[in-house]
């Protein structure tokens, strides 16, 4: 299912460049932690799916996983730095083709999307396969996403060119969560921690919705005014909560899989 990208070969960078800055090193560690925990929680799919983040201090470059490596194998140093033209600026290997064509175009065309997490995590993806709105506003966890979602209804097969990447980017609008019909989901965020927090809770919300739907009784939605109020309550302190969530992930991994940070 995954496809190697046929872009330019890696180009050498100078040591002590801005790619060696502390903020970049920390971004590598934080992003690698997301890969590892996503693998532990079953949010990945083989060597497909991609998490990316715009390099701190460089709006023209982004970190992404290399083609051929599973989420459980990703380390901070294994992540690639790519530009928007298909060049690998740092790292060994190339990105998976759809990773480049989706993530490069999203980062370029939607500048607020500093983090872009695309997965086929099972519960959220299952809801993209059903007619109608994927996420029902019937559970408290789902209300974290109230007013923040969009459905890309125009599935067009694999994203193997810039035109499809541009189409996907254009479908986002002001949303943070994209349900990609018949495909998967994409979570956008200003930080790695916030994208991780949303990815995790989105799958949990979809999991409990799937469970409720399996009981063959109608869902009982939260009234819109209460849904909006609860969403506003949840967003207060959400950034700090997300930071603490990612910190907890890194502490768990430090015990279970400390090589993620190398």
PDB file of C-alpha atoms in Angstrom:
ATOM      1  CA  UNK A   1       0.000   0.000   0.000  1.00  0.00           C
ATOM      2  CA  UNK A   2       2.866   2.408   0.708  1.00  0.00           C
ATOM      3  CA  UNK A   3       4.770   3.984  -2.185  1.00  0.00           C
ATOM      4  CA  UNK A   4       8.372   5.212  -2.280  1.00  0.00           C
ATOM      5  CA  UNK A   5       8.758   8.850  -3.202  1.00  0.00           C
ATOM      6  CA  UNK A   6      10.775   9.533  -6.347  1.00  0.00           C
ATOM      7  CA  UNK A   7      11.981  12.950  -5.321  1.00  0.00           C
ATOM      8  CA  UNK A   8      15.482  14.316  -5.036  1.00  0.00           C
ATOM      9  CA  UNK A   9      18.205  12.570  -3.074  1.00  0.00           C
ATOM     10  CA  UNK A  10      19.322  13.757   0.329  1.00  0.00           C
ATOM     11  CA  UNK A  11      21.548  16.814   0.372  1.00  0.00           C
ATOM     12  CA  UNK A  12      24.209  17.397   3.002  1.00  0.00           C
ATOM     13  CA  UNK A  13      23.762  20.108   5.605  1.00  0.00           C
ATOM     14  CA  UNK A  14      26.371  21.953   7.622  1.00  0.00           C
ATOM     15  CA  UNK A  15      26.770  21.131  11.275  1.00  0.00           C
ATOM     16  CA  UNK A  16      25.829  23.917  13.682  1.00  0.00           C
ATOM     17  CA  UNK A  17      23.154  25.082  11.246  1.00  0.00           C
ATOM     18  CA  UNK A  18      19.688  26.063  12.405  1.00  0.00           C
ATOM     19  CA  UNK A  19      18.733  22.385  12.050  1.00  0.00           C
ATOM     20  CA  UNK A  20      20.930  21.664  15.066  1.00  0.00           C
ATOM     21  CA  UNK A  21      19.095  24.132  17.303  1.00  0.00           C
ATOM     22  CA  UNK A  22      17.763  22.928  20.651  1.00  0.00           C
ATOM     23  CA  UNK A  23      14.184  23.586  19.541  1.00  0.00           C
ATOM     24  CA  UNK A  24      14.639  21.295  16.551  1.00  0.00           C
ATOM     25  CA  UNK A  25      16.157  18.552  18.690  1.00  0.00           C
ATOM     26  CA  UNK A  26      13.241  18.808  21.099  1.00  0.00           C
ATOM     27  CA  UNK A  27      10.750  18.681  18.217  1.00  0.00           C
ATOM     28  CA  UNK A  28      12.411  15.494  16.990  1.00  0.00           C
ATOM     29  CA  UNK A  29      12.086  13.903  20.424  1.00  0.00           C
ATOM     30  CA  UNK A  30       8.475  15.003  20.865  1.00  0.00           C
ATOM     31  CA  UNK A  31       7.456  13.783  17.410  1.00  0.00           C
ATOM     32  CA  UNK A  32       9.254  10.458  17.888  1.00  0.00           C
ATOM     33  CA  UNK A  33       7.359  10.006  21.163  1.00  0.00           C
ATOM     34  CA  UNK A  34       4.064  10.442  19.289  1.00  0.00           C
ATOM     35  CA  UNK A  35       5.050   7.777  16.776  1.00  0.00           C
ATOM     36  CA  UNK A  36       5.971   5.307  19.502  1.00  0.00           C
ATOM     37  CA  UNK A  37       2.855   5.841  21.600  1.00  0.00           C
ATOM     38  CA  UNK A  38       0.646   5.719  18.506  1.00  0.00           C
ATOM     39  CA  UNK A  39       2.184   2.315  17.775  1.00  0.00           C
ATOM     40  CA  UNK A  40       1.594   1.112  21.349  1.00  0.00           C
ATOM     41  CA  UNK A  41      -2.053   2.137  21.103  1.00  0.00           C
ATOM     42  CA  UNK A  42      -2.657   0.599  17.677  1.00  0.00           C
ATOM     43  CA  UNK A  43      -3.221   3.904  15.901  1.00  0.00           C
ATOM     44  CA  UNK A  44      -0.838   3.022  13.050  1.00  0.00           C
ATOM     45  CA  UNK A  45      -1.104   0.849   9.950  1.00  0.00           C
ATOM     46  CA  UNK A  46       1.967  -1.074   8.783  1.00  0.00           C
ATOM     47  CA  UNK A  47       4.537   1.254   7.241  1.00  0.00           C
ATOM     48  CA  UNK A  48       1.804   3.633   6.108  1.00  0.00           C
ATOM     49  CA  UNK A  49       0.513   6.773   7.880  1.00  0.00           C
ATOM     50  CA  UNK A  50       2.548   9.833   8.686  1.00  0.00           C
ATOM     51  CA  UNK A  51       3.103  12.437  11.374  1.00  0.00           C
ATOM     52  CA  UNK A  52       4.865  15.665  10.439  1.00  0.00           C
ATOM     53  CA  UNK A  53       5.851  18.978  11.986  1.00  0.00           C
ATOM     54  CA  UNK A  54       7.241  22.196  10.529  1.00  0.00           C
ATOM     55  CA  UNK A  55      10.865  22.623  11.613  1.00  0.00           C
ATOM     56  CA  UNK A  56      11.080  25.293  14.346  1.00  0.00           C
ATOM     57  CA  UNK A  57      12.531  28.456  12.848  1.00  0.00           C
ATOM     58  CA  UNK A  58      12.136  27.202   9.269  1.00  0.00           C
ATOM     59  CA  UNK A  59       8.751  27.629   7.615  1.00  0.00           C
ATOM     60  CA  UNK A  60      10.034  25.927   4.456  1.00  0.00           C
ATOM     61  CA  UNK A  61      11.021  22.586   6.009  1.00  0.00           C
ATOM     62  CA  UNK A  62       9.206  19.808   7.847  1.00  0.00           C
ATOM     63  CA  UNK A  63      10.010  16.689   9.854  1.00  0.00           C
ATOM     64  CA  UNK A  64       8.404  13.446   8.687  1.00  0.00           C
ATOM     65  CA  UNK A  65       8.908   9.693   9.019  1.00  0.00           C
ATOM     66  CA  UNK A  66      10.989   7.853   6.387  1.00  0.00           C
ATOM     67  CA  UNK A  67       9.495   5.349   3.966  1.00  0.00           C
ATOM     68  CA  UNK A  68       9.735   1.716   5.042  1.00  0.00           C
ATOM     69  CA  UNK A  69       9.862   2.199   8.814  1.00  0.00           C
ATOM     70  CA  UNK A  70       6.992   1.338  11.131  1.00  0.00           C
ATOM     71  CA  UNK A  71       5.885   3.780  13.822  1.00  0.00           C
ATOM     72  CA  UNK A  72       7.371   1.471  16.481  1.00  0.00           C
ATOM     73  CA  UNK A  73      10.823   1.842  14.901  1.00  0.00           C
ATOM     74  CA  UNK A  74      10.949   5.627  14.724  1.00  0.00           C
ATOM     75  CA  UNK A  75      13.576   7.481  16.736  1.00  0.00           C
ATOM     76  CA  UNK A  76      14.290  11.187  16.946  1.00  0.00           C
ATOM     77  CA  UNK A  77      17.350  10.907  14.707  1.00  0.00           C
ATOM     78  CA  UNK A  78      15.592   8.711  12.138  1.00  0.00           C
ATOM     79  CA  UNK A  79      13.131  11.451  11.186  1.00  0.00           C
ATOM     80  CA  UNK A  80      13.722  13.190   7.863  1.00  0.00           C
ATOM     81  CA  UNK A  81      13.832  16.903   7.192  1.00  0.00           C
ATOM     82  CA  UNK A  82      12.224  17.672   3.815  1.00  0.00           C
ATOM     83  CA  UNK A  83      11.474  20.825   1.884  1.00  0.00           C
ATOM     84  CA  UNK A  84       8.312  21.504  -0.094  1.00  0.00           C
ATOM     85  CA  UNK A  85       9.971  20.532  -3.384  1.00  0.00           C
ATOM     86  CA  UNK A  86      10.725  16.925  -2.515  1.00  0.00           C
ATOM     87  CA  UNK A  87      14.318  17.374  -1.372  1.00  0.00           C
ATOM     88  CA  UNK A  88      15.490  15.492   1.717  1.00  0.00           C
ATOM     89  CA  UNK A  89      17.600  18.066   3.508  1.00  0.00           C
ATOM     90  CA  UNK A  90      18.624  15.841   6.421  1.00  0.00           C
ATOM     91  CA  UNK A  91      18.293  12.170   7.259  1.00  0.00           C
ATOM     92  CA  UNK A  92      18.659   8.821   5.542  1.00  0.00           C
ATOM     93  CA  UNK A  93      16.002   7.666   3.105  1.00  0.00           C
ATOM     94  CA  UNK A  94      13.000   9.331   1.481  1.00  0.00           C
ATOM     95  CA  UNK A  95       9.457  10.026   2.616  1.00  0.00           C
ATOM     96  CA  UNK A  96       6.624   7.768   1.549  1.00  0.00           C
ATOM     97  CA  UNK A  97       5.058   9.282  -1.583  1.00  0.00           C
ATOM     98  CA  UNK A  98       1.650  10.096  -0.134  1.00  0.00           C
ATOM     99  CA  UNK A  99       3.367  11.512   2.965  1.00  0.00           C
ATOM    100  CA  UNK A 100       5.129  14.045   0.785  1.00  0.00           C
ATOM    101  CA  UNK A 101       2.199  14.943  -1.431  1.00  0.00           C
ATOM    102  CA  UNK A 102      -0.221  15.345   1.473  1.00  0.00           C
ATOM    103  CA  UNK A 103       1.979  16.848   4.172  1.00  0.00           C
ATOM    104  CA  UNK A 104       4.116  19.175   2.060  1.00  0.00           C
ATOM    105  CA  UNK A 105       1.042  20.719   0.460  1.00  0.00           C
ATOM    106  CA  UNK A 106      -0.854  21.013   3.752  1.00  0.00           C
ATOM    107  CA  UNK A 107       2.092  22.676   5.497  1.00  0.00           C
ATOM    108  CA  UNK A 108       2.659  24.997   2.537  1.00  0.00           C
ATOM    109  CA  UNK A 109      -0.978  25.920   1.904  1.00  0.00           C
ATOM    110  CA  UNK A 110      -2.259  25.951   5.510  1.00  0.00           C
ATOM    111  CA  UNK A 111       0.490  27.755   7.480  1.00  0.00           C
ATOM    112  CA  UNK A 112      -1.333  27.392  10.810  1.00  0.00           C
ATOM    113  CA  UNK A 113      -0.927  23.612  10.452  1.00  0.00           C
ATOM    114  CA  UNK A 114       2.463  23.372  12.139  1.00  0.00           C
ATOM    115  CA  UNK A 115       1.702  19.749  13.032  1.00  0.00           C
ATOM    116  CA  UNK A 116      -0.090  17.439  10.617  1.00  0.00           C
ATOM    117  CA  UNK A 117      -0.922  13.919  11.836  1.00  0.00           C
ATOM    118  CA  UNK A 118      -2.509  11.559   9.304  1.00  0.00           C
ATOM    119  CA  UNK A 119      -3.533   8.056  10.337  1.00  0.00           C
ATOM    120  CA  UNK A 120      -5.910   5.255   9.475  1.00  0.00           C
ATOM    121  CA  UNK A 121      -6.634   4.604  13.151  1.00  0.00           C
ATOM    122  CA  UNK A 122      -9.408   2.036  13.218  1.00  0.00           C
ATOM    123  CA  UNK A 123     -12.358   3.623  14.994  1.00  0.00           C
ATOM    124  CA  UNK A 124     -12.100   7.049  13.415  1.00  0.00           C
ATOM    125  CA  UNK A 125     -11.487   5.513   9.998  1.00  0.00           C
ATOM    126  CA  UNK A 126     -14.488   3.208  10.404  1.00  0.00           C
ATOM    127  CA  UNK A 127     -16.707   6.267  10.852  1.00  0.00           C
ATOM    128  CA  UNK A 128     -15.394   7.761   7.583  1.00  0.00           C
ATOM    129  CA  UNK A 129     -16.867   4.727   5.823  1.00  0.00           C
ATOM    130  CA  UNK A 130     -20.443   5.421   6.913  1.00  0.00           C
ATOM    131  CA  UNK A 131     -22.995   7.715   5.311  1.00  0.00           C
ATOM    132  CA  UNK A 132     -23.617  10.952   7.151  1.00  0.00           C
ATOM    133  CA  UNK A 133     -21.551  12.941   9.660  1.00  0.00           C
ATOM    134  CA  UNK A 134     -18.827  10.710  11.133  1.00  0.00           C
ATOM    135  CA  UNK A 135     -18.747  12.088  14.677  1.00  0.00           C
ATOM    136  CA  UNK A 136     -21.928  12.419  16.724  1.00  0.00           C
ATOM    137  CA  UNK A 137     -22.066  14.984  19.524  1.00  0.00           C
ATOM    138  CA  UNK A 138     -23.304  12.395  21.972  1.00  0.00           C
ATOM    139  CA  UNK A 139     -20.319  11.820  24.259  1.00  0.00           C
ATOM    140  CA  UNK A 140     -18.342  14.240  26.402  1.00  0.00           C
ATOM    141  CA  UNK A 141     -15.018  13.380  24.771  1.00  0.00           C
ATOM    142  CA  UNK A 142     -16.465  14.102  21.327  1.00  0.00           C
ATOM    143  CA  UNK A 143     -17.361  17.625  22.457  1.00  0.00           C
ATOM    144  CA  UNK A 144     -13.647  18.489  22.506  1.00  0.00           C
ATOM    145  CA  UNK A 145     -14.041  18.635  18.720  1.00  0.00           C
ATOM    146  CA  UNK A 146     -17.356  20.473  18.508  1.00  0.00           C
ATOM    147  CA  UNK A 147     -17.193  22.946  15.623  1.00  0.00           C
ATOM    148  CA  UNK A 148     -13.643  21.889  14.730  1.00  0.00           C
ATOM    149  CA  UNK A 149     -14.270  19.135  12.166  1.00  0.00           C
ATOM    150  CA  UNK A 150     -14.782  18.914   8.426  1.00  0.00           C
ATOM    151  CA  UNK A 151     -15.476  15.982   6.114  1.00  0.00           C
ATOM    152  CA  UNK A 152     -13.498  15.724   2.872  1.00  0.00           C
ATOM    153  CA  UNK A 153     -16.160  14.005   0.776  1.00  0.00           C
ATOM    154  CA  UNK A 154     -14.123  13.799  -2.446  1.00  0.00           C
ATOM    155  CA  UNK A 155     -12.000  10.698  -2.010  1.00  0.00           C
ATOM    156  CA  UNK A 156      -9.889  10.353  -5.160  1.00  0.00           C
ATOM    157  CA  UNK A 157      -7.619   7.383  -4.458  1.00  0.00           C
ATOM    158  CA  UNK A 158      -3.984   7.635  -3.386  1.00  0.00           C
ATOM    159  CA  UNK A 159      -2.458  11.102  -3.132  1.00  0.00           C
ATOM    160  CA  UNK A 160       0.374  10.697  -5.625  1.00  0.00           C
ATOM    161  CA  UNK A 161       0.669  14.191  -7.042  1.00  0.00           C
ATOM    162  CA  UNK A 162       0.645  17.813  -5.918  1.00  0.00           C
ATOM    163  CA  UNK A 163      -2.838  18.392  -7.324  1.00  0.00           C
ATOM    164  CA  UNK A 164      -4.366  15.870  -4.916  1.00  0.00           C
ATOM    165  CA  UNK A 165      -2.340  17.313  -2.043  1.00  0.00           C
ATOM    166  CA  UNK A 166      -3.596  20.788  -2.929  1.00  0.00           C
ATOM    167  CA  UNK A 167      -7.172  19.500  -3.115  1.00  0.00           C
ATOM    168  CA  UNK A 168      -6.898  17.951   0.347  1.00  0.00           C
ATOM    169  CA  UNK A 169      -5.348  21.136   1.753  1.00  0.00           C
ATOM    170  CA  UNK A 170      -8.145  23.224   0.231  1.00  0.00           C
ATOM    171  CA  UNK A 171     -10.783  21.013   1.861  1.00  0.00           C
ATOM    172  CA  UNK A 172      -9.570  21.875   5.372  1.00  0.00           C
ATOM    173  CA  UNK A 173     -10.901  25.408   5.666  1.00  0.00           C
ATOM    174  CA  UNK A 174     -10.791  26.445   9.333  1.00  0.00           C
ATOM    175  CA  UNK A 175     -11.048  22.893  10.688  1.00  0.00           C
ATOM    176  CA  UNK A 176      -8.526  21.149  12.916  1.00  0.00           C
ATOM    177  CA  UNK A 177      -9.892  17.645  12.296  1.00  0.00           C
ATOM    178  CA  UNK A 178     -10.444  16.285   8.786  1.00  0.00           C
ATOM    179  CA  UNK A 179     -12.446  13.109   8.321  1.00  0.00           C
ATOM    180  CA  UNK A 180     -11.201  11.916   4.940  1.00  0.00           C
ATOM    181  CA  UNK A 181     -14.115   9.957   3.493  1.00  0.00           C
ATOM    182  CA  UNK A 182     -13.293   6.281   2.784  1.00  0.00           C
ATOM    183  CA  UNK A 183      -9.692   6.923   3.853  1.00  0.00           C
ATOM    184  CA  UNK A 184      -8.713   8.040   7.347  1.00  0.00           C
ATOM    185  CA  UNK A 185      -8.288  11.170   9.426  1.00  0.00           C
ATOM    186  CA  UNK A 186      -5.967  14.143   9.593  1.00  0.00           C
ATOM    187  CA  UNK A 187      -5.367  16.197  12.722  1.00  0.00           C
ATOM    188  CA  UNK A 188      -3.805  19.655  12.512  1.00  0.00           C
ATOM    189  CA  UNK A 189      -2.331  21.610  15.382  1.00  0.00           C
ATOM    190  CA  UNK A 190      -0.060  24.517  16.283  1.00  0.00           C
ATOM    191  CA  UNK A 191       2.171  22.247  18.386  1.00  0.00           C
ATOM    192  CA  UNK A 192       3.122  18.593  18.469  1.00  0.00           C
ATOM    193  CA  UNK A 193       1.542  18.217  21.906  1.00  0.00           C
ATOM    194  CA  UNK A 194      -1.804  19.637  20.798  1.00  0.00           C
ATOM    195  CA  UNK A 195      -1.906  17.472  17.669  1.00  0.00           C
ATOM    196  CA  UNK A 196      -1.103  14.392  19.745  1.00  0.00           C
ATOM    197  CA  UNK A 197      -3.759  15.247  22.322  1.00  0.00           C
ATOM    198  CA  UNK A 198      -6.387  15.676  19.635  1.00  0.00           C
ATOM    199  CA  UNK A 199      -5.359  12.494  17.814  1.00  0.00           C
ATOM    200  CA  UNK A 200      -5.579  10.439  21.000  1.00  0.00           C
ATOM    201  CA  UNK A 201      -8.931  11.805  22.166  1.00  0.00           C
ATOM    202  CA  UNK A 202     -10.416  11.695  18.668  1.00  0.00           C
ATOM    203  CA  UNK A 203      -9.850   7.959  18.496  1.00  0.00           C
ATOM    204  CA  UNK A 204     -11.271   7.501  21.990  1.00  0.00           C
ATOM    205  CA  UNK A 205     -14.373   9.503  21.067  1.00  0.00           C
ATOM    206  CA  UNK A 206     -14.841   7.430  17.926  1.00  0.00           C
ATOM    207  CA  UNK A 207     -14.286   4.197  19.847  1.00  0.00           C
ATOM    208  CA  UNK A 208     -17.039   4.871  22.378  1.00  0.00           C
ATOM    209  CA  UNK A 209     -19.365   6.060  19.619  1.00  0.00           C
ATOM    210  CA  UNK A 210     -18.807   2.809  17.712  1.00  0.00           C
ATOM    211  CA  UNK A 211     -19.492   0.883  20.915  1.00  0.00           C
ATOM    212  CA  UNK A 212     -22.714   2.823  21.562  1.00  0.00           C
ATOM    213  CA  UNK A 213     -23.851   2.332  17.963  1.00  0.00           C
ATOM    214  CA  UNK A 214     -23.344  -1.417  18.300  1.00  0.00           C
ATOM    215  CA  UNK A 215     -26.064  -1.575  20.967  1.00  0.00           C
ATOM    216  CA  UNK A 216     -28.817  -1.022  18.386  1.00  0.00           C
ATOM    217  CA  UNK A 217     -30.376   1.848  20.272  1.00  0.00           C
ATOM    218  CA  UNK A 218     -30.541   5.479  19.080  1.00  0.00           C
ATOM    219  CA  UNK A 219     -27.748   7.800  20.137  1.00  0.00           C
ATOM    220  CA  UNK A 220     -28.825  10.645  22.431  1.00  0.00           C
ATOM    221  CA  UNK A 221     -27.005  13.783  21.221  1.00  0.00           C
ATOM    222  CA  UNK A 222     -26.093  16.631  23.555  1.00  0.00           C
ATOM    223  CA  UNK A 223     -28.193  19.733  22.740  1.00  0.00           C
ATOM    224  CA  UNK A 224     -26.220  22.238  20.620  1.00  0.00           C
ATOM    225  CA  UNK A 225     -26.123  25.009  23.243  1.00  0.00           C
ATOM    226  CA  UNK A 226     -24.794  22.620  25.883  1.00  0.00           C
ATOM    227  CA  UNK A 227     -22.360  21.104  23.402  1.00  0.00           C
ATOM    228  CA  UNK A 228     -20.962  24.559  22.634  1.00  0.00           C
ATOM    229  CA  UNK A 229     -20.713  25.417  26.348  1.00  0.00           C
ATOM    230  CA  UNK A 230     -18.920  22.163  27.145  1.00  0.00           C
ATOM    231  CA  UNK A 231     -16.545  22.667  24.219  1.00  0.00           C
ATOM    232  CA  UNK A 232     -15.646  26.130  25.532  1.00  0.00           C
ATOM    233  CA  UNK A 233     -15.004  24.662  28.989  1.00  0.00           C
ATOM    234  CA  UNK A 234     -12.739  22.006  27.498  1.00  0.00           C
ATOM    235  CA  UNK A 235     -10.714  24.513  25.496  1.00  0.00           C
ATOM    236  CA  UNK A 236      -9.770  26.454  28.622  1.00  0.00           C
ATOM    237  CA  UNK A 237      -6.320  25.210  29.530  1.00  0.00           C
ATOM    238  CA  UNK A 238      -6.318  22.752  26.628  1.00  0.00           C
ATOM    239  CA  UNK A 239      -2.815  23.714  25.502  1.00  0.00           C
ATOM    240  CA  UNK A 240      -1.347  23.091  28.961  1.00  0.00           C
ATOM    241  CA  UNK A 241      -3.259  19.844  29.312  1.00  0.00           C
ATOM    242  CA  UNK A 242      -1.882  18.719  25.944  1.00  0.00           C
ATOM    243  CA  UNK A 243       1.669  19.568  27.036  1.00  0.00           C
ATOM    244  CA  UNK A 244       1.261  17.541  30.211  1.00  0.00           C
ATOM    245  CA  UNK A 245      -0.255  14.670  28.216  1.00  0.00           C
ATOM    246  CA  UNK A 246       2.791  14.521  25.945  1.00  0.00           C
ATOM    247  CA  UNK A 247       5.094  14.772  28.960  1.00  0.00           C
ATOM    248  CA  UNK A 248       3.364  11.702  30.404  1.00  0.00           C
ATOM    249  CA  UNK A 249       3.873   9.863  27.109  1.00  0.00           C
ATOM    250  CA  UNK A 250       7.591  10.624  27.208  1.00  0.00           C
ATOM    251  CA  UNK A 251       7.865   9.417  30.816  1.00  0.00           C
ATOM    252  CA  UNK A 252       6.152   6.133  29.912  1.00  0.00           C
ATOM    253  CA  UNK A 253       8.419   5.666  26.899  1.00  0.00           C
ATOM    254  CA  UNK A 254      11.499   6.495  28.967  1.00  0.00           C
ATOM    255  CA  UNK A 255      10.691   3.346  30.935  1.00  0.00           C
ATOM    256  CA  UNK A 256       9.426   1.108  28.136  1.00  0.00           C
ATOM    257  CA  UNK A 257      11.283   2.242  25.003  1.00  0.00           C
ATOM    258  CA  UNK A 258      13.973   4.787  25.886  1.00  0.00           C
ATOM    259  CA  UNK A 259      15.616   4.556  22.463  1.00  0.00           C
ATOM    260  CA  UNK A 260      12.830   6.741  21.007  1.00  0.00           C
ATOM    261  CA  UNK A 261      14.785   9.852  22.003  1.00  0.00           C
ATOM    262  CA  UNK A 262      18.115   8.944  20.497  1.00  0.00           C
TER     263      UNK A 262
END
